[in-house]
Amino acid sequence: MKTIDELLAEGVAGKRVFVRADLNVPLSGDTITDDGRIRAVQPTIAKLAEAGARVVVASHLGRPKGAPDPAFSLAPAAKRLGELLGADVAFATDTVGSSAKETVAALADGQVAVIENLRFNAGETSKDDAERGAFADQLAELADVYVGDGFGAVHRKHASVFDLPARLPNAAGYLIATEVGVLKKLTADVKRPYVVVLGGAKVSDKLAVIDQLLGKADRILIGGGMAYTFLYAKGYEVGISLLQKDQVDVVKEYMARAEKNGVELVLPVDVLVSADFPDLKTKAPADFETVDADKIPADKEGLDIGPKTRELYASKIADAETVFWNGPVGVFEHPDYAGGTRAVAQALVDSSAFTVVGGGDSAAAVRTLGFDENAFGHISTGGGASLEYLEGKTLPGLAALEV
């Protein structure tokens, strides 16, 4: 794929450059609670502006149903981008309507504008090629050149990610180039021992990547809600913990294959359990106890890995040369259940390995828990995209930039 440096060498002054970013940041009202994704794309936008481009930034945010919804406006993200750039950023209140056209037309060389949430238009996510293509045609009228830098969306066959690059000269931004470079280190010529930590709520979200990793990783450490399906598959009582019974047979097969392949599959040996899910808004003190993983009471739910498991997982990470972590191992949003996720993050920090935090909740967790981002080898902006890459899938947004 063409790099942004090649594009800059050709000259972009006076050109309208459409940057497909990922500004899908978490919001509390109009307040951004984690601006990591905006900071990640800032270098690409800043470099284009410095080179005299008229930069048109576009992104999705949340899951509006193909129509405008104030709760999912990109206005807060546009404001934050302006703060990071140290320059005014214009904001269009629609995607391809009069506001977008007028805002883009008013840009001078070196100026930046953000158009409203792409998913306010049903064509962005449509499964109908013609409807998606028609929206891409409208977006193409706003620009002369396309730069793909929204790594968190490259696994989606959406108009702005897949169809639009075919309509304009295109290049990959700095973020995508970095993300792809990191993922290649996790899939080709991997330095070993290669340890993978997988958490999150549902085991079904991670089955495909586990399937691939059973032939590539040396150790797979399982935590979070998904761990209870594994524990159940071992014959343990898991109480009212998260459980996907329909995946138990698959999990049993994976456990058997791991043993056959010599892959160490490590499960929690103790957990924090409670009869009540914690209040994540007030973060009021929780009533919990620590029990062995095979002694979870029938009326209680596992909400974090216990102290013995934290030590176990840290020891399994300590001698690694490569570590990939995707998904918190407990309900980290509550202080009483953040200890496990903090322990995993600390183990990565203490390790001399090349460490990758795989986006989404994991990235939010390390920032929420106060870790220095520079202490990790790489913090990805796209959890889903990272997982699908590791699964060996073709990512539409990357394929579109390779044509």
mmCIF file of C-alpha atoms in Angstrom:
data_model
loop_
_atom_site.group_PDB
_atom_site.id
_atom_site.type_symbol
_atom_site.label_atom_id
_atom_site.label_comp_id
_atom_site.label_asym_id
_atom_site.label_seq_id
_atom_site.Cartn_x
_atom_site.Cartn_y
_atom_site.Cartn_z
ATOM 1 C CA MET A 1 0.000 0.000 0.000
ATOM 2 C CA LYS A 2 1.109 3.552 -0.685
ATOM 3 C CA THR A 3 2.436 5.381 2.355
ATOM 4 C CA ILE A 4 1.521 8.856 3.473
ATOM 5 C CA ASP A 5 5.160 9.881 3.092
ATOM 6 C CA GLU A 6 4.986 8.959 -0.595
ATOM 7 C CA LEU A 7 1.810 11.014 -0.862
ATOM 8 C CA LEU A 8 3.435 13.985 0.836
ATOM 9 C CA ALA A 9 6.426 13.720 -1.483
ATOM 10 C CA GLU A 10 4.071 14.110 -4.438
ATOM 11 C CA GLY A 11 2.635 17.265 -2.849
ATOM 12 C CA VAL A 12 -0.740 17.826 -1.202
ATOM 13 C CA ALA A 13 -0.797 21.626 -0.910
ATOM 14 C CA GLY A 14 -4.206 22.951 -1.898
ATOM 15 C CA LYS A 15 -5.662 19.445 -2.230
ATOM 16 C CA ARG A 16 -8.684 18.284 -0.272
ATOM 17 C CA VAL A 17 -7.490 15.208 1.608
ATOM 18 C CA PHE A 18 -10.172 12.966 3.105
ATOM 19 C CA VAL A 19 -8.832 11.255 6.236
ATOM 20 C CA ARG A 20 -10.888 8.284 7.391
ATOM 21 C CA ALA A 21 -10.025 8.376 11.091
ATOM 22 C CA ASP A 22 -11.332 6.433 14.067
ATOM 23 C CA LEU A 23 -12.704 9.017 16.483
ATOM 24 C CA ASN A 24 -14.994 6.459 18.109
ATOM 25 C CA VAL A 25 -14.204 7.612 21.637
ATOM 26 C CA PRO A 26 -16.165 6.826 24.822
ATOM 27 C CA LEU A 27 -18.392 9.677 25.968
ATOM 28 C CA SER A 28 -20.092 10.596 29.217
ATOM 29 C CA GLY A 29 -22.586 13.155 27.965
ATOM 30 C CA ASP A 30 -20.396 15.542 25.980
ATOM 31 C CA THR A 31 -17.249 14.620 27.901
ATOM 32 C CA ILE A 32 -14.665 12.343 26.301
ATOM 33 C CA THR A 33 -13.469 9.840 28.903
ATOM 34 C CA ASP A 34 -10.580 8.443 26.818
ATOM 35 C CA ASP A 35 -9.100 10.440 23.910
ATOM 36 C CA GLY A 36 -6.563 7.783 22.898
ATOM 37 C CA ARG A 37 -7.986 7.262 19.429
ATOM 38 C CA ILE A 38 -7.949 10.988 18.669
ATOM 39 C CA ARG A 39 -4.342 11.286 19.794
ATOM 40 C CA ALA A 40 -3.438 8.265 17.673
ATOM 41 C CA VAL A 41 -4.567 9.867 14.402
ATOM 42 C CA GLN A 42 -3.303 13.367 15.233
ATOM 43 C CA PRO A 43 0.166 12.869 13.652
ATOM 44 C CA THR A 44 -1.340 12.065 10.251
ATOM 45 C CA ILE A 45 -3.719 15.022 10.339
ATOM 46 C CA ALA A 46 -1.045 17.411 11.598
ATOM 47 C CA LYS A 47 1.453 16.362 8.922
ATOM 48 C CA LEU A 48 -1.093 16.832 6.137
ATOM 49 C CA ALA A 49 -2.088 20.256 7.454
ATOM 50 C CA GLU A 50 1.557 21.302 7.746
ATOM 51 C CA ALA A 51 2.015 20.317 4.105
ATOM 52 C CA GLY A 52 -0.805 22.653 3.078
ATOM 53 C CA ALA A 53 -3.584 20.118 2.552
ATOM 54 C CA ARG A 54 -7.201 20.991 3.187
ATOM 55 C CA VAL A 55 -7.948 18.148 5.562
ATOM 56 C CA VAL A 56 -11.436 16.630 5.780
ATOM 57 C CA VAL A 57 -11.661 14.244 8.739
ATOM 58 C CA ALA A 58 -14.427 11.647 8.897
ATOM 59 C CA SER A 59 -15.315 8.920 11.371
ATOM 60 C CA HIS A 60 -18.094 6.922 12.960
ATOM 61 C CA LEU A 61 -19.018 7.072 16.646
ATOM 62 C CA GLY A 62 -21.167 4.479 18.351
ATOM 63 C CA ARG A 63 -24.023 2.689 16.633
ATOM 64 C CA PRO A 64 -26.674 5.179 15.506
ATOM 65 C CA LYS A 65 -29.282 3.562 13.290
ATOM 66 C CA GLY A 66 -28.498 5.287 9.996
ATOM 67 C CA ALA A 67 -30.015 8.618 11.033
ATOM 68 C CA PRO A 68 -28.847 11.670 13.000
ATOM 69 C CA ASP A 69 -28.768 11.167 16.768
ATOM 70 C CA PRO A 70 -27.351 13.956 18.992
ATOM 71 C CA ALA A 71 -26.066 11.370 21.482
ATOM 72 C CA PHE A 72 -23.560 10.200 18.867
ATOM 73 C CA SER A 73 -22.394 13.537 17.495
ATOM 74 C CA LEU A 74 -18.718 13.932 16.669
ATOM 75 C CA ALA A 75 -18.749 17.548 17.905
ATOM 76 C CA PRO A 76 -16.863 16.710 21.156
ATOM 77 C CA ALA A 77 -14.243 14.799 19.164
ATOM 78 C CA ALA A 78 -13.806 17.712 16.753
ATOM 79 C CA LYS A 79 -13.300 20.068 19.682
ATOM 80 C CA ARG A 80 -10.708 17.773 21.266
ATOM 81 C CA LEU A 81 -8.885 17.369 17.949
ATOM 82 C CA GLY A 82 -8.607 21.142 17.707
ATOM 83 C CA GLU A 83 -7.118 21.272 21.210
ATOM 84 C CA LEU A 84 -4.541 18.647 20.312
ATOM 85 C CA LEU A 85 -3.636 20.348 17.039
ATOM 86 C CA GLY A 86 -3.534 23.792 18.645
ATOM 87 C CA ALA A 87 -5.680 25.133 15.815
ATOM 88 C CA ASP A 88 -9.321 25.767 15.022
ATOM 89 C CA VAL A 89 -11.110 22.757 13.548
ATOM 90 C CA ALA A 90 -14.279 23.449 11.601
ATOM 91 C CA PHE A 91 -17.255 21.147 12.165
ATOM 92 C CA ALA A 92 -19.920 20.223 9.631
ATOM 93 C CA THR A 93 -23.270 19.268 11.122
ATOM 94 C CA ASP A 94 -23.991 16.679 8.417
ATOM 95 C CA THR A 95 -22.022 14.148 6.373
ATOM 96 C CA VAL A 96 -22.625 14.973 2.705
ATOM 97 C CA GLY A 97 -25.261 17.715 2.938
ATOM 98 C CA SER A 98 -25.057 21.468 2.644
ATOM 99 C CA SER A 99 -23.110 21.938 5.871
ATOM 100 C CA ALA A 100 -20.406 19.460 4.807
ATOM 101 C CA LYS A 101 -20.106 20.959 1.330
ATOM 102 C CA GLU A 102 -19.945 24.545 2.629
ATOM 103 C CA THR A 103 -17.504 23.686 5.421
ATOM 104 C CA VAL A 104 -15.124 21.903 3.060
ATOM 105 C CA ALA A 105 -15.406 24.630 0.420
ATOM 106 C CA ALA A 106 -14.447 27.232 3.051
ATOM 107 C CA LEU A 107 -11.201 25.470 4.019
ATOM 108 C CA ALA A 108 -7.931 27.253 3.251
ATOM 109 C CA ASP A 109 -4.630 25.443 2.781
ATOM 110 C CA GLY A 110 -3.505 23.878 6.056
ATOM 111 C CA GLN A 111 -6.931 23.969 7.682
ATOM 112 C CA VAL A 112 -8.872 21.026 9.108
ATOM 113 C CA ALA A 113 -12.564 20.168 9.242
ATOM 114 C CA VAL A 114 -14.487 17.275 10.772
ATOM 115 C CA ILE A 115 -17.749 16.151 9.198
ATOM 116 C CA GLU A 116 -20.539 14.649 11.273
ATOM 117 C CA ASN A 117 -20.822 10.955 12.180
ATOM 118 C CA LEU A 118 -20.706 8.839 9.023
ATOM 119 C CA ARG A 119 -23.193 6.382 10.473
ATOM 120 C CA PHE A 120 -25.860 9.080 10.472
ATOM 121 C CA ASN A 121 -26.199 8.020 6.827
ATOM 122 C CA ALA A 122 -27.556 4.502 6.242
ATOM 123 C CA GLY A 123 -25.312 4.110 3.206
ATOM 124 C CA GLU A 124 -22.194 3.927 5.378
ATOM 125 C CA THR A 125 -22.951 0.495 6.833
ATOM 126 C CA SER A 126 -25.371 -0.858 4.200
ATOM 127 C CA LYS A 127 -24.887 -4.431 3.044
ATOM 128 C CA ASP A 128 -26.227 -3.372 -0.357
ATOM 129 C CA ASP A 129 -23.287 -2.580 -2.629
ATOM 130 C CA ALA A 130 -25.241 -0.002 -4.637
ATOM 131 C CA GLU A 131 -26.461 1.920 -1.578
ATOM 132 C CA ARG A 132 -23.003 1.877 -0.053
ATOM 133 C CA GLY A 133 -21.443 2.911 -3.345
ATOM 134 C CA ALA A 134 -23.860 5.812 -3.762
ATOM 135 C CA PHE A 135 -22.810 7.180 -0.369
ATOM 136 C CA ALA A 136 -19.152 6.698 -1.273
ATOM 137 C CA ASP A 137 -19.783 8.710 -4.454
ATOM 138 C CA GLN A 138 -21.133 11.576 -2.354
ATOM 139 C CA LEU A 139 -18.161 11.435 0.013
ATOM 140 C CA ALA A 140 -15.763 11.415 -2.950
ATOM 141 C CA GLU A 141 -17.153 14.781 -4.063
ATOM 142 C CA LEU A 142 -15.679 16.295 -0.878
ATOM 143 C CA ALA A 143 -12.087 15.311 -1.645
ATOM 144 C CA ASP A 144 -9.266 14.886 -4.120
ATOM 145 C CA VAL A 145 -7.243 12.299 -2.184
ATOM 146 C CA TYR A 146 -8.057 9.609 0.394
ATOM 147 C CA VAL A 147 -5.948 8.662 3.425
ATOM 148 C CA GLY A 148 -7.017 5.624 5.424
ATOM 149 C CA ASP A 149 -6.032 5.919 9.070
ATOM 150 C CA GLY A 150 -9.007 4.518 10.996
ATOM 151 C CA PHE A 151 -7.492 1.202 11.997
ATOM 152 C CA GLY A 152 -10.346 0.431 14.389
ATOM 153 C CA ALA A 153 -12.718 0.230 11.408
ATOM 154 C CA VAL A 154 -10.626 -1.558 8.754
ATOM 155 C CA HIS A 155 -12.362 -4.873 9.440
ATOM 156 C CA ARG A 156 -15.672 -3.329 8.330
ATOM 157 C CA LYS A 157 -16.881 -3.345 4.721
ATOM 158 C CA HIS A 158 -18.263 0.169 5.042
ATOM 159 C CA ALA A 159 -18.537 2.906 2.441
ATOM 160 C CA SER A 160 -15.854 5.185 3.877
ATOM 161 C CA VAL A 161 -13.503 2.283 4.591
ATOM 162 C CA PHE A 162 -13.896 -0.024 1.591
ATOM 163 C CA ASP A 163 -15.687 1.754 -1.264
ATOM 164 C CA LEU A 164 -14.309 5.292 -1.060
ATOM 165 C CA PRO A 165 -10.598 4.398 -1.524
ATOM 166 C CA ALA A 166 -11.465 2.912 -4.924
ATOM 167 C CA ARG A 167 -12.813 6.280 -6.037
ATOM 168 C CA LEU A 168 -9.800 8.438 -5.146
ATOM 169 C CA PRO A 169 -5.996 8.280 -5.172
ATOM 170 C CA ASN A 170 -5.234 6.757 -1.777
ATOM 171 C CA ALA A 171 -2.576 6.095 0.830
ATOM 172 C CA ALA A 172 -2.276 4.638 4.324
ATOM 173 C CA GLY A 173 -1.782 7.015 7.243
ATOM 174 C CA TYR A 174 0.849 6.701 9.961
ATOM 175 C CA LEU A 175 -1.441 4.895 12.391
ATOM 176 C CA ILE A 176 -2.427 2.131 9.982
ATOM 177 C CA ALA A 177 1.199 1.666 8.938
ATOM 178 C CA THR A 178 2.211 1.325 12.592
ATOM 179 C CA GLU A 179 -0.640 -1.047 13.460
ATOM 180 C CA VAL A 180 0.068 -3.342 10.505
ATOM 181 C CA GLY A 181 3.771 -3.365 11.312
ATOM 182 C CA VAL A 182 3.023 -4.415 14.887
ATOM 183 C CA LEU A 183 0.602 -7.144 13.833
ATOM 184 C CA LYS A 184 3.182 -8.602 11.477
ATOM 185 C CA LYS A 185 5.447 -9.034 14.515
ATOM 186 C CA LEU A 186 2.655 -11.129 16.068
ATOM 187 C CA THR A 187 2.132 -13.328 13.013
ATOM 188 C CA ALA A 188 5.470 -13.663 11.198
ATOM 189 C CA ASP A 189 8.885 -14.393 12.704
ATOM 190 C CA VAL A 190 7.503 -14.156 16.238
ATOM 191 C CA LYS A 191 10.047 -14.017 19.063
ATOM 192 C CA ARG A 192 9.354 -16.737 21.638
ATOM 193 C CA PRO A 193 8.074 -17.534 24.165
ATOM 194 C CA TYR A 194 4.902 -15.993 22.688
ATOM 195 C CA VAL A 195 2.279 -15.404 25.383
ATOM 196 C CA VAL A 196 -1.310 -14.322 24.680
ATOM 197 C CA VAL A 197 -3.659 -13.008 27.369
ATOM 198 C CA LEU A 198 -7.338 -13.081 26.410
ATOM 199 C CA GLY A 199 -10.131 -11.601 28.516
ATOM 200 C CA GLY A 200 -13.462 -9.925 27.969
ATOM 201 C CA ALA A 201 -17.007 -11.074 28.493
ATOM 202 C CA LYS A 202 -17.861 -13.623 25.817
ATOM 203 C CA VAL A 203 -15.814 -16.631 24.785
ATOM 204 C CA SER A 204 -17.665 -16.623 21.443
ATOM 205 C CA ASP A 205 -15.958 -13.313 20.569
ATOM 206 C CA LYS A 206 -12.536 -14.958 20.857
ATOM 207 C CA LEU A 207 -13.072 -18.480 19.506
ATOM 208 C CA ALA A 208 -11.711 -17.752 16.031
ATOM 209 C CA VAL A 209 -8.551 -16.146 17.347
ATOM 210 C CA ILE A 210 -8.019 -18.949 19.876
ATOM 211 C CA ASP A 211 -8.388 -21.411 17.003
ATOM 212 C CA GLN A 212 -5.528 -19.682 15.151
ATOM 213 C CA LEU A 213 -3.366 -19.153 18.219
ATOM 214 C CA LEU A 214 -3.453 -22.841 19.175
ATOM 215 C CA GLY A 215 -0.965 -23.324 16.361
ATOM 216 C CA LYS A 216 1.129 -20.223 17.031
ATOM 217 C CA ALA A 217 1.245 -19.197 20.702
ATOM 218 C CA ASP A 218 3.269 -20.931 23.395
ATOM 219 C CA ARG A 219 0.903 -19.950 26.214
ATOM 220 C CA ILE A 220 -2.657 -18.633 26.288
ATOM 221 C CA LEU A 221 -3.877 -17.121 29.562
ATOM 222 C CA ILE A 222 -7.649 -16.878 29.890
ATOM 223 C CA GLY A 223 -9.482 -14.358 32.109
ATOM 224 C CA GLY A 224 -12.586 -12.211 32.252
ATOM 225 C CA GLY A 225 -16.135 -13.450 31.803
ATOM 226 C CA MET A 226 -15.045 -15.865 29.095
ATOM 227 C CA ALA A 227 -12.993 -17.859 31.625
ATOM 228 C CA TYR A 228 -16.101 -19.289 33.254
ATOM 229 C CA THR A 229 -17.087 -21.211 30.129
ATOM 230 C CA PHE A 230 -13.639 -22.838 30.243
ATOM 231 C CA LEU A 231 -13.995 -23.617 33.953
ATOM 232 C CA TYR A 232 -17.473 -25.062 33.329
ATOM 233 C CA ALA A 233 -16.004 -27.205 30.540
ATOM 234 C CA LYS A 234 -13.617 -28.641 33.149
ATOM 235 C CA GLY A 235 -16.617 -29.687 35.206
ATOM 236 C CA TYR A 236 -16.493 -26.858 37.755
ATOM 237 C CA GLU A 237 -19.488 -25.103 39.317
ATOM 238 C CA VAL A 238 -19.469 -21.478 38.078
ATOM 239 C CA GLY A 239 -22.542 -20.192 39.945
ATOM 240 C CA ILE A 240 -24.223 -17.249 38.213
ATOM 241 C CA SER A 241 -21.035 -16.241 36.392
ATOM 242 C CA LEU A 242 -21.099 -15.419 32.708
ATOM 243 C CA LEU A 243 -21.484 -18.714 30.860
ATOM 244 C CA GLN A 244 -22.051 -19.649 27.220
ATOM 245 C CA LYS A 245 -23.238 -23.236 27.434
ATOM 246 C CA ASP A 246 -23.586 -23.454 23.661
ATOM 247 C CA GLN A 247 -19.804 -23.029 23.370
ATOM 248 C CA VAL A 248 -18.780 -25.657 25.911
ATOM 249 C CA ASP A 249 -18.157 -28.429 23.373
ATOM 250 C CA VAL A 250 -15.995 -26.118 21.267
ATOM 251 C CA VAL A 251 -14.041 -25.047 24.350
ATOM 252 C CA LYS A 252 -13.476 -28.702 25.326
ATOM 253 C CA GLU A 253 -12.117 -29.401 21.843
ATOM 254 C CA TYR A 254 -9.779 -26.394 22.088
ATOM 255 C CA MET A 255 -8.532 -27.502 25.488
ATOM 256 C CA ALA A 256 -7.777 -30.967 24.097
ATOM 257 C CA ARG A 257 -6.057 -29.483 21.029
ATOM 258 C CA ALA A 258 -3.958 -27.172 23.193
ATOM 259 C CA GLU A 259 -2.676 -30.170 25.146
ATOM 260 C CA LYS A 260 -1.971 -32.078 21.928
ATOM 261 C CA ASN A 261 -0.127 -29.109 20.383
ATOM 262 C CA GLY A 262 1.923 -28.410 23.494
ATOM 263 C CA VAL A 263 0.265 -25.030 23.999
ATOM 264 C CA GLU A 264 -0.072 -24.134 27.662
ATOM 265 C CA LEU A 265 -3.678 -23.041 28.262
ATOM 266 C CA VAL A 266 -3.769 -21.323 31.657
ATOM 267 C CA LEU A 267 -7.045 -20.771 33.531
ATOM 268 C CA PRO A 268 -7.789 -18.949 36.808
ATOM 269 C CA VAL A 269 -7.041 -20.885 39.988
ATOM 270 C CA ASP A 270 -8.956 -18.458 42.225
ATOM 271 C CA VAL A 271 -11.546 -15.759 41.634
ATOM 272 C CA LEU A 272 -13.341 -12.895 43.372
ATOM 273 C CA VAL A 273 -17.060 -13.667 43.628
ATOM 274 C CA SER A 274 -20.149 -11.775 44.737
ATOM 275 C CA ALA A 275 -23.913 -12.230 44.780
ATOM 276 C CA ASP A 276 -24.330 -8.714 43.387
ATOM 277 C CA PHE A 277 -22.882 -7.083 40.308
ATOM 278 C CA PRO A 278 -21.083 -3.859 41.360
ATOM 279 C CA ASP A 279 -22.497 -0.377 40.855
ATOM 280 C CA LEU A 280 -20.213 1.018 38.162
ATOM 281 C CA LYS A 281 -21.624 4.535 38.407
ATOM 282 C CA THR A 282 -21.124 5.262 42.108
ATOM 283 C CA LYS A 283 -18.376 2.632 42.507
ATOM 284 C CA ALA A 284 -19.705 1.931 45.980
ATOM 285 C CA PRO A 285 -17.696 -0.693 47.924
ATOM 286 C CA ALA A 286 -18.547 -4.217 46.808
ATOM 287 C CA ASP A 287 -19.288 -7.236 48.975
ATOM 288 C CA PHE A 288 -17.077 -10.055 47.695
ATOM 289 C CA GLU A 289 -14.996 -13.025 48.751
ATOM 290 C CA THR A 290 -12.073 -14.885 47.195
ATOM 291 C CA VAL A 291 -12.568 -18.584 46.443
ATOM 292 C CA ASP A 292 -10.704 -21.289 44.553
ATOM 293 C CA ALA A 293 -11.836 -21.585 40.930
ATOM 294 C CA ASP A 294 -13.377 -25.023 41.596
ATOM 295 C CA LYS A 295 -15.339 -23.780 44.610
ATOM 296 C CA ILE A 296 -17.511 -20.967 43.230
ATOM 297 C CA PRO A 297 -20.781 -20.881 45.214
ATOM 298 C CA ALA A 298 -23.915 -21.615 43.191
ATOM 299 C CA ASP A 299 -25.447 -18.230 44.060
ATOM 300 C CA LYS A 300 -22.400 -16.075 43.267
ATOM 301 C CA GLU A 301 -20.712 -14.602 40.195
ATOM 302 C CA GLY A 302 -17.032 -14.432 39.352
ATOM 303 C CA LEU A 303 -15.968 -10.821 38.746
ATOM 304 C CA ASP A 304 -12.161 -10.853 38.779
ATOM 305 C CA ILE A 305 -9.207 -13.207 38.952
ATOM 306 C CA GLY A 306 -7.905 -13.770 42.469
ATOM 307 C CA PRO A 307 -4.471 -13.050 44.009
ATOM 308 C CA LYS A 308 -3.048 -16.526 43.336
ATOM 309 C CA THR A 309 -4.070 -16.261 39.676
ATOM 310 C CA ARG A 310 -2.516 -12.801 39.416
ATOM 311 C CA GLU A 311 0.797 -14.204 40.604
ATOM 312 C CA LEU A 312 0.444 -17.205 38.301
ATOM 313 C CA TYR A 313 -0.249 -15.059 35.238
ATOM 314 C CA ALA A 314 2.607 -12.691 36.062
ATOM 315 C CA SER A 315 4.968 -15.683 36.245
ATOM 316 C CA LYS A 316 3.754 -16.943 32.865
ATOM 317 C CA ILE A 317 4.430 -13.520 31.320
ATOM 318 C CA ALA A 318 7.785 -12.897 33.017
ATOM 319 C CA ASP A 319 9.995 -14.851 30.585
ATOM 320 C CA ALA A 320 8.052 -13.995 27.424
ATOM 321 C CA GLU A 321 9.660 -12.379 24.379
ATOM 322 C CA THR A 322 6.303 -11.419 22.807
ATOM 323 C CA VAL A 323 3.009 -10.701 24.601
ATOM 324 C CA PHE A 324 -0.380 -9.874 23.084
ATOM 325 C CA TRP A 325 -3.174 -8.895 25.467
ATOM 326 C CA ASN A 326 -6.784 -8.383 24.457
ATOM 327 C CA GLY A 327 -9.572 -7.962 27.000
ATOM 328 C CA PRO A 328 -9.641 -7.098 30.719
ATOM 329 C CA VAL A 329 -9.621 -10.055 33.104
ATOM 330 C CA GLY A 330 -12.204 -8.591 35.490
ATOM 331 C CA VAL A 331 -14.719 -5.787 35.890
ATOM 332 C CA PHE A 332 -11.897 -3.223 35.944
ATOM 333 C CA GLU A 333 -14.323 -0.281 35.902
ATOM 334 C CA HIS A 334 -14.948 -0.939 39.618
ATOM 335 C CA PRO A 335 -11.959 -0.510 41.979
ATOM 336 C CA ASP A 336 -12.694 -3.688 43.919
ATOM 337 C CA TYR A 337 -12.457 -5.775 40.730
ATOM 338 C CA ALA A 338 -9.641 -3.925 38.968
ATOM 339 C CA GLY A 339 -6.828 -5.811 40.700
ATOM 340 C CA GLY A 340 -6.563 -8.602 38.150
ATOM 341 C CA THR A 341 -6.416 -6.315 35.132
ATOM 342 C CA ARG A 342 -3.918 -4.087 36.936
ATOM 343 C CA ALA A 343 -1.756 -7.118 37.683
ATOM 344 C CA VAL A 344 -1.735 -8.193 34.037
ATOM 345 C CA ALA A 345 -0.858 -4.670 32.911
ATOM 346 C CA GLN A 346 1.935 -4.479 35.494
ATOM 347 C CA ALA A 347 3.291 -7.843 34.362
ATOM 348 C CA LEU A 348 3.524 -6.494 30.797
ATOM 349 C CA VAL A 349 5.258 -3.350 32.044
ATOM 350 C CA ASP A 350 7.749 -5.407 34.075
ATOM 351 C CA SER A 351 8.444 -7.739 31.164
ATOM 352 C CA SER A 352 11.304 -7.202 28.717
ATOM 353 C CA ALA A 353 9.096 -8.601 25.956
ATOM 354 C CA PHE A 354 7.615 -6.801 22.965
ATOM 355 C CA THR A 355 4.177 -6.083 24.442
ATOM 356 C CA VAL A 356 0.999 -5.261 22.536
ATOM 357 C CA VAL A 357 -2.237 -4.159 24.198
ATOM 358 C CA GLY A 358 -4.984 -5.072 21.767
ATOM 359 C CA GLY A 359 -7.316 -2.113 21.729
ATOM 360 C CA GLY A 360 -10.818 -1.525 23.013
ATOM 361 C CA ASP A 361 -11.400 -2.137 26.709
ATOM 362 C CA SER A 362 -7.800 -3.219 27.297
ATOM 363 C CA ALA A 363 -6.454 0.111 26.044
ATOM 364 C CA ALA A 364 -9.027 1.995 28.104
ATOM 365 C CA ALA A 365 -8.118 -0.100 31.139
ATOM 366 C CA VAL A 366 -4.399 0.701 31.099
ATOM 367 C CA ARG A 367 -5.152 4.409 30.807
ATOM 368 C CA THR A 368 -7.919 4.308 33.444
ATOM 369 C CA LEU A 369 -5.619 2.476 35.839
ATOM 370 C CA GLY A 370 -2.938 5.127 35.413
ATOM 371 C CA PHE A 371 -0.277 3.273 33.446
ATOM 372 C CA ASP A 372 2.161 5.153 31.242
ATOM 373 C CA GLU A 373 1.315 4.230 27.639
ATOM 374 C CA ASN A 374 5.003 4.406 26.743
ATOM 375 C CA ALA A 375 5.659 1.496 29.098
ATOM 376 C CA PHE A 376 4.060 -0.838 26.549
ATOM 377 C CA GLY A 377 5.457 -1.768 23.159
ATOM 378 C CA HIS A 378 2.240 -0.750 21.434
ATOM 379 C CA ILE A 379 -1.342 0.059 22.387
ATOM 380 C CA SER A 380 -3.645 -0.716 19.482
ATOM 381 C CA THR A 381 -6.646 1.435 18.610
ATOM 382 C CA GLY A 382 -8.608 -1.476 17.173
ATOM 383 C CA GLY A 383 -9.420 -4.544 19.224
ATOM 384 C CA GLY A 384 -11.758 -6.126 16.683
ATOM 385 C CA ALA A 385 -9.479 -5.324 13.768
ATOM 386 C CA SER A 386 -6.459 -6.722 15.616
ATOM 387 C CA LEU A 387 -8.260 -9.967 16.425
ATOM 388 C CA GLU A 388 -9.473 -10.469 12.859
ATOM 389 C CA TYR A 389 -5.958 -9.864 11.536
ATOM 390 C CA LEU A 390 -4.622 -12.487 13.944
ATOM 391 C CA GLU A 391 -7.405 -14.815 12.809
ATOM 392 C CA GLY A 392 -5.951 -14.586 9.301
ATOM 393 C CA LYS A 393 -8.926 -12.779 7.818
ATOM 394 C CA THR A 394 -8.682 -10.284 4.963
ATOM 395 C CA LEU A 395 -9.549 -6.845 6.348
ATOM 396 C CA PRO A 396 -11.596 -4.848 3.787
ATOM 397 C CA GLY A 397 -10.089 -1.505 4.757
ATOM 398 C CA LEU A 398 -6.539 -2.757 4.272
ATOM 399 C CA ALA A 399 -7.363 -4.603 1.071
ATOM 400 C CA ALA A 400 -8.831 -1.392 -0.367
ATOM 401 C CA LEU A 401 -5.526 0.414 0.222
ATOM 402 C CA GLU A 402 -3.500 -2.348 -1.423
ATOM 403 C CA VAL A 403 -5.229 -2.117 -4.803
#
